[in-house]
mmCIF file with all atom_site columns, C-alpha atoms and ligand atoms in Angstrom:
data_model
loop_
_atom_site.group_PDB
_atom_site.id
_atom_site.type_symbol
_atom_site.label_atom_id
_atom_site.label_alt_id
_atom_site.label_comp_id
_atom_site.label_asym_id
_atom_site.label_entity_id
_atom_site.label_seq_id
_atom_site.pdbx_PDB_ins_code
_atom_site.Cartn_x
_atom_site.Cartn_y
_atom_site.Cartn_z
_atom_site.occupancy
_atom_site.B_iso_or_equiv
_atom_site.pdbx_formal_charge
_atom_site.auth_seq_id
_atom_site.auth_comp_id
_atom_site.auth_asym_id
_atom_site.auth_atom_id
_atom_site.pdbx_PDB_model_num
ATOM   1   C  CA  . MET A 1 1   ? -6.097  -6.728  -21.476 1.00 0.00 ? 16  MET A CA  1
ATOM   2   C  CA  . PRO A 1 2   ? -4.432  -5.875  -18.243 1.00 0.00 ? 17  PRO A CA  1
ATOM   3   C  CA  . SER A 1 3   ? -5.289  -7.974  -15.160 1.00 0.00 ? 18  SER A CA  1
ATOM   4   C  CA  . VAL A 1 4   ? -6.324  -7.591  -11.692 1.00 0.00 ? 19  VAL A CA  1
ATOM   5   C  CA  . THR A 1 5   ? -6.351  -9.830  -8.484  1.00 0.00 ? 20  THR A CA  1
ATOM   6   C  CA  . TYR A 1 6   ? -9.185  -9.595  -6.222  1.00 0.00 ? 21  TYR A CA  1
ATOM   7   C  CA  . VAL A 1 7   ? -8.477  -11.092 -2.893  1.00 0.00 ? 22  VAL A CA  1
ATOM   8   C  CA  . ASP A 1 8   ? -11.406 -11.459 -0.547  1.00 0.00 ? 23  ASP A CA  1
ATOM   9   C  CA  . TYR A 1 9   ? -11.484 -11.324 3.334   1.00 0.00 ? 24  TYR A CA  1
ATOM   10  C  CA  . GLN A 1 10  ? -10.727 -14.809 3.713   1.00 0.00 ? 25  GLN A CA  1
ATOM   11  C  CA  . GLY A 1 11  ? -7.819  -14.867 1.487   1.00 0.00 ? 26  GLY A CA  1
ATOM   12  C  CA  . GLN A 1 12  ? -9.330  -16.273 -1.707  1.00 0.00 ? 27  GLN A CA  1
ATOM   13  C  CA  . SER A 1 13  ? -8.029  -14.556 -4.890  1.00 0.00 ? 28  SER A CA  1
ATOM   14  C  CA  . THR A 1 14  ? -9.785  -14.317 -8.288  1.00 0.00 ? 29  THR A CA  1
ATOM   15  C  CA  . GLN A 1 15  ? -7.530  -12.961 -11.308 1.00 0.00 ? 30  GLN A CA  1
ATOM   16  C  CA  . LEU A 1 16  ? -9.675  -11.003 -14.110 1.00 0.00 ? 31  LEU A CA  1
ATOM   17  C  CA  . GLU A 1 17  ? -8.651  -9.246  -17.390 1.00 0.00 ? 32  GLU A CA  1
ATOM   18  C  CA  . LEU A 1 18  ? -10.623 -5.919  -17.643 1.00 0.00 ? 33  LEU A CA  1
ATOM   19  C  CA  . ALA A 1 19  ? -10.583 -3.496  -20.536 1.00 0.00 ? 34  ALA A CA  1
ATOM   20  C  CA  . GLU A 1 20  ? -8.605  -0.205  -19.842 1.00 0.00 ? 35  GLU A CA  1
ATOM   21  C  CA  . GLY A 1 21  ? -11.175 2.288   -18.668 1.00 0.00 ? 36  GLY A CA  1
ATOM   22  C  CA  . MET A 1 22  ? -13.045 0.015   -16.725 1.00 0.00 ? 37  MET A CA  1
ATOM   23  C  CA  . THR A 1 23  ? -12.999 0.766   -12.987 1.00 0.00 ? 38  THR A CA  1
ATOM   24  C  CA  . LEU A 1 24  ? -11.955 -2.108  -10.429 1.00 0.00 ? 39  LEU A CA  1
ATOM   25  C  CA  . MET A 1 25  ? -15.520 -1.575  -8.720  1.00 0.00 ? 40  MET A CA  1
ATOM   26  C  CA  . GLN A 1 26  ? -17.159 -2.495  -12.370 1.00 0.00 ? 41  GLN A CA  1
ATOM   27  C  CA  . GLY A 1 27  ? -14.905 -5.262  -12.823 1.00 0.00 ? 42  GLY A CA  1
ATOM   28  C  CA  . ALA A 1 28  ? -15.957 -6.797  -9.403  1.00 0.00 ? 43  ALA A CA  1
ATOM   29  C  CA  . VAL A 1 29  ? -19.702 -6.288  -9.962  1.00 0.00 ? 44  VAL A CA  1
ATOM   30  C  CA  . MET A 1 30  ? -20.107 -7.404  -13.581 1.00 0.00 ? 45  MET A CA  1
ATOM   31  C  CA  . ASN A 1 31  ? -18.237 -10.518 -12.705 1.00 0.00 ? 46  ASN A CA  1
ATOM   32  C  CA  . GLY A 1 32  ? -19.882 -11.480 -9.284  1.00 0.00 ? 47  GLY A CA  1
ATOM   33  C  CA  . ILE A 1 33  ? -16.794 -10.854 -7.237  1.00 0.00 ? 48  ILE A CA  1
ATOM   34  C  CA  . GLU A 1 34  ? -18.317 -10.658 -3.523  1.00 0.00 ? 49  GLU A CA  1
ATOM   35  C  CA  . GLY A 1 35  ? -16.878 -8.160  -1.121  1.00 0.00 ? 50  GLY A CA  1
ATOM   36  C  CA  . ILE A 1 36  ? -17.265 -4.979  -3.465  1.00 0.00 ? 51  ILE A CA  1
ATOM   37  C  CA  . GLU A 1 37  ? -20.798 -3.623  -3.660  1.00 0.00 ? 52  GLU A CA  1
ATOM   38  C  CA  . GLY A 1 38  ? -20.842 -0.459  -5.538  1.00 0.00 ? 53  GLY A CA  1
ATOM   39  C  CA  . GLU A 1 39  ? -24.292 0.802   -4.517  1.00 0.00 ? 54  GLU A CA  1
ATOM   40  C  CA  . CYS A 1 40  ? -23.873 4.284   -6.098  1.00 0.00 ? 55  CYS A CA  1
ATOM   41  C  CA  . SER A 1 41  ? -22.513 2.868   -9.301  1.00 0.00 ? 56  SER A CA  1
ATOM   42  C  CA  . GLY A 1 42  ? -19.484 4.775   -9.226  1.00 0.00 ? 57  GLY A CA  1
ATOM   43  C  CA  . SER A 1 43  ? -20.419 8.246   -8.173  1.00 0.00 ? 58  SER A CA  1
ATOM   44  C  CA  . CYS A 1 44  ? -18.094 8.255   -5.318  1.00 0.00 ? 59  CYS A CA  1
ATOM   45  C  CA  . ALA A 1 45  ? -21.084 8.599   -2.860  1.00 0.00 ? 60  ALA A CA  1
ATOM   46  C  CA  . CYS A 1 46  ? -21.384 5.305   -1.113  1.00 0.00 ? 61  CYS A CA  1
ATOM   47  C  CA  . ALA A 1 47  ? -18.053 3.838   -0.155  1.00 0.00 ? 62  ALA A CA  1
ATOM   48  C  CA  . THR A 1 48  ? -19.202 0.398   -0.505  1.00 0.00 ? 63  THR A CA  1
ATOM   49  C  CA  . CYS A 1 49  ? -16.456 -0.333  -3.143  1.00 0.00 ? 64  CYS A CA  1
ATOM   50  C  CA  . HIS A 1 50  ? -13.903 0.158   -0.373  1.00 0.00 ? 65  HIS A CA  1
ATOM   51  C  CA  . CYS A 1 51  ? -10.708 -1.800  -0.910  1.00 0.00 ? 66  CYS A CA  1
ATOM   52  C  CA  . TYR A 1 52  ? -7.315  -2.245  0.326   1.00 0.00 ? 67  TYR A CA  1
ATOM   53  C  CA  . VAL A 1 53  ? -4.342  -1.831  -2.265  1.00 0.00 ? 68  VAL A CA  1
ATOM   54  C  CA  . ASP A 1 54  ? -1.824  -4.490  -2.238  1.00 0.00 ? 69  ASP A CA  1
ATOM   55  C  CA  . GLU A 1 55  ? 1.079   -2.847  -0.354  1.00 0.00 ? 70  GLU A CA  1
ATOM   56  C  CA  . SER A 1 56  ? 3.290   -3.493  -3.437  1.00 0.00 ? 71  SER A CA  1
ATOM   57  C  CA  . TRP A 1 57  ? 1.143   -1.297  -5.634  1.00 0.00 ? 72  TRP A CA  1
ATOM   58  C  CA  . VAL A 1 58  ? 0.357   1.455   -3.241  1.00 0.00 ? 73  VAL A CA  1
ATOM   59  C  CA  . GLY A 1 59  ? 3.344   3.564   -4.887  1.00 0.00 ? 74  GLY A CA  1
ATOM   60  C  CA  . LYS A 1 60  ? 2.060   3.303   -8.416  1.00 0.00 ? 75  LYS A CA  1
ATOM   61  C  CA  . MET A 1 61  ? -1.451  4.361   -7.679  1.00 0.00 ? 76  MET A CA  1
ATOM   62  C  CA  . PRO A 1 62  ? -3.157  7.568   -9.210  1.00 0.00 ? 77  PRO A CA  1
ATOM   63  C  CA  . PRO A 1 63  ? -3.750  10.193  -6.472  1.00 0.00 ? 78  PRO A CA  1
ATOM   64  C  CA  . MET A 1 64  ? -7.074  10.270  -4.920  1.00 0.00 ? 79  MET A CA  1
ATOM   65  C  CA  . SER A 1 65  ? -9.464  13.121  -5.329  1.00 0.00 ? 80  SER A CA  1
ATOM   66  C  CA  . GLU A 1 66  ? -10.617 15.231  -2.256  1.00 0.00 ? 81  GLU A CA  1
ATOM   67  C  CA  . ASN A 1 67  ? -14.044 13.575  -2.822  1.00 0.00 ? 82  ASN A CA  1
ATOM   68  C  CA  . GLU A 1 68  ? -12.748 10.183  -2.672  1.00 0.00 ? 83  GLU A CA  1
ATOM   69  C  CA  . ASP A 1 69  ? -10.699 11.282  0.460   1.00 0.00 ? 84  ASP A CA  1
ATOM   70  C  CA  . ASP A 1 70  ? -13.692 12.352  2.458   1.00 0.00 ? 85  ASP A CA  1
ATOM   71  C  CA  . MET A 1 71  ? -15.852 9.357   1.602   1.00 0.00 ? 86  MET A CA  1
ATOM   72  C  CA  . LEU A 1 72  ? -12.931 7.164   2.978   1.00 0.00 ? 87  LEU A CA  1
ATOM   73  C  CA  . ASP A 1 73  ? -13.790 8.571   6.238   1.00 0.00 ? 88  ASP A CA  1
ATOM   74  C  CA  . GLY A 1 74  ? -17.138 7.117   6.037   1.00 0.00 ? 89  GLY A CA  1
ATOM   75  C  CA  . THR A 1 75  ? -16.319 3.147   5.180   1.00 0.00 ? 90  THR A CA  1
ATOM   76  C  CA  . ALA A 1 76  ? -17.715 0.325   7.065   1.00 0.00 ? 91  ALA A CA  1
ATOM   77  C  CA  . SER A 1 77  ? -14.433 -1.430  7.652   1.00 0.00 ? 92  SER A CA  1
ATOM   78  C  CA  . GLU A 1 78  ? -11.307 0.367   9.101   1.00 0.00 ? 93  GLU A CA  1
ATOM   79  C  CA  . ARG A 1 79  ? -9.603  2.962   6.798   1.00 0.00 ? 94  ARG A CA  1
ATOM   80  C  CA  . LYS A 1 80  ? -6.091  2.378   6.427   1.00 0.00 ? 95  LYS A CA  1
ATOM   81  C  CA  . ASP A 1 81  ? -3.251  3.932   4.587   1.00 0.00 ? 96  ASP A CA  1
ATOM   82  C  CA  . ASN A 1 82  ? -3.685  1.767   1.375   1.00 0.00 ? 97  ASN A CA  1
ATOM   83  C  CA  . SER A 1 83  ? -7.466  2.235   1.433   1.00 0.00 ? 98  SER A CA  1
ATOM   84  C  CA  . ARG A 1 84  ? -9.208  3.163   -1.769  1.00 0.00 ? 99  ARG A CA  1
ATOM   85  C  CA  . LEU A 1 85  ? -12.432 3.369   -3.429  1.00 0.00 ? 100 LEU A CA  1
ATOM   86  C  CA  . SER A 1 86  ? -12.290 0.975   -6.417  1.00 0.00 ? 101 SER A CA  1
ATOM   87  C  CA  . CYS A 1 87  ? -14.741 3.043   -8.465  1.00 0.00 ? 102 CYS A CA  1
ATOM   88  C  CA  . GLN A 1 88  ? -12.196 5.705   -8.532  1.00 0.00 ? 103 GLN A CA  1
ATOM   89  C  CA  . ILE A 1 89  ? -9.498  3.506   -9.969  1.00 0.00 ? 104 ILE A CA  1
ATOM   90  C  CA  . LYS A 1 90  ? -9.601  2.838   -13.885 1.00 0.00 ? 105 LYS A CA  1
ATOM   91  C  CA  . MET A 1 91  ? -7.708  0.040   -15.242 1.00 0.00 ? 106 MET A CA  1
ATOM   92  C  CA  . THR A 1 92  ? -4.749  1.037   -17.252 1.00 0.00 ? 107 THR A CA  1
ATOM   93  C  CA  . ALA A 1 93  ? -1.852  -0.615  -18.908 1.00 0.00 ? 108 ALA A CA  1
ATOM   94  C  CA  . GLU A 1 94  ? 0.430   0.700   -15.984 1.00 0.00 ? 109 GLU A CA  1
ATOM   95  C  CA  . LEU A 1 95  ? -1.998  -1.332  -13.556 1.00 0.00 ? 110 LEU A CA  1
ATOM   96  C  CA  . ASP A 1 96  ? -1.549  -4.614  -15.167 1.00 0.00 ? 111 ASP A CA  1
ATOM   97  C  CA  . GLY A 1 97  ? -0.997  -7.127  -12.561 1.00 0.00 ? 112 GLY A CA  1
ATOM   98  C  CA  . ILE A 1 98  ? -2.749  -4.877  -9.528  1.00 0.00 ? 113 ILE A CA  1
ATOM   99  C  CA  . VAL A 1 99  ? -3.913  -6.803  -6.593  1.00 0.00 ? 114 VAL A CA  1
ATOM   100 C  CA  . ILE A 1 100 ? -6.470  -5.313  -4.206  1.00 0.00 ? 115 ILE A CA  1
ATOM   101 C  CA  . HIS A 1 101 ? -7.841  -6.886  -1.019  1.00 0.00 ? 116 HIS A CA  1
ATOM   102 C  CA  . MET A 1 102 ? -11.389 -6.419  -0.048  1.00 0.00 ? 117 MET A CA  1
ATOM   103 C  CA  . PRO A 1 103 ? -12.396 -5.534  3.410   1.00 0.00 ? 118 PRO A CA  1
ATOM   104 C  CA  . GLU A 1 104 ? -14.551 -7.523  6.148   1.00 0.00 ? 119 GLU A CA  1
ATOM   105 C  CA  . GLU A 1 105 ? -17.679 -5.208  5.613   1.00 0.00 ? 120 GLU A CA  1
ATOM   106 C  CA  . GLN A 1 106 ? -18.902 -2.665  3.258   1.00 0.00 ? 121 GLN A CA  1
ATOM   107 C  CA  . GLY A 1 107 ? -21.789 -1.435  5.323   1.00 0.00 ? 122 GLY A CA  1
HETATM 108 S  S1  . FES B 2 .   ? -19.550 2.756   -5.978  1.00 0.00 ? 218 FES B S1  1
HETATM 109 FE FE1 . FES B 2 .   ? -19.948 3.998   -4.460  1.00 0.00 ? 218 FES B FE1 1
HETATM 110 S  S2  . FES B 2 .   ? -18.230 5.176   -3.913  1.00 0.00 ? 218 FES B S2  1
HETATM 111 FE FE2 . FES B 2 .   ? -17.604 3.697   -5.222  1.00 0.00 ? 218 FES B FE2 1
#
């Protein structure tokens, strides 16, 4: 299974293997990774699954929807160029090894 590394605000990292099709938010919540909340369960309606995609992965990400773009304007921590909603990123073989960073706050 492809792997993802979650890096928390303090720099501690946890690597998990996720089934393809599972979102990075689901992987975090189901495995007790702190720093990603996912209050709306992945409906793209809360922005508490905000993450920063590691710079080395930014160019490999699937494009974001207009809805995700709008929701990212309401994140608790600063929106940056590499901000994404982790509930909108599905694990695929192409994303094997992806690294995401959690923001300081999720609101
Ligand atoms: S879980 Fe709510 S927007 Fe991602």
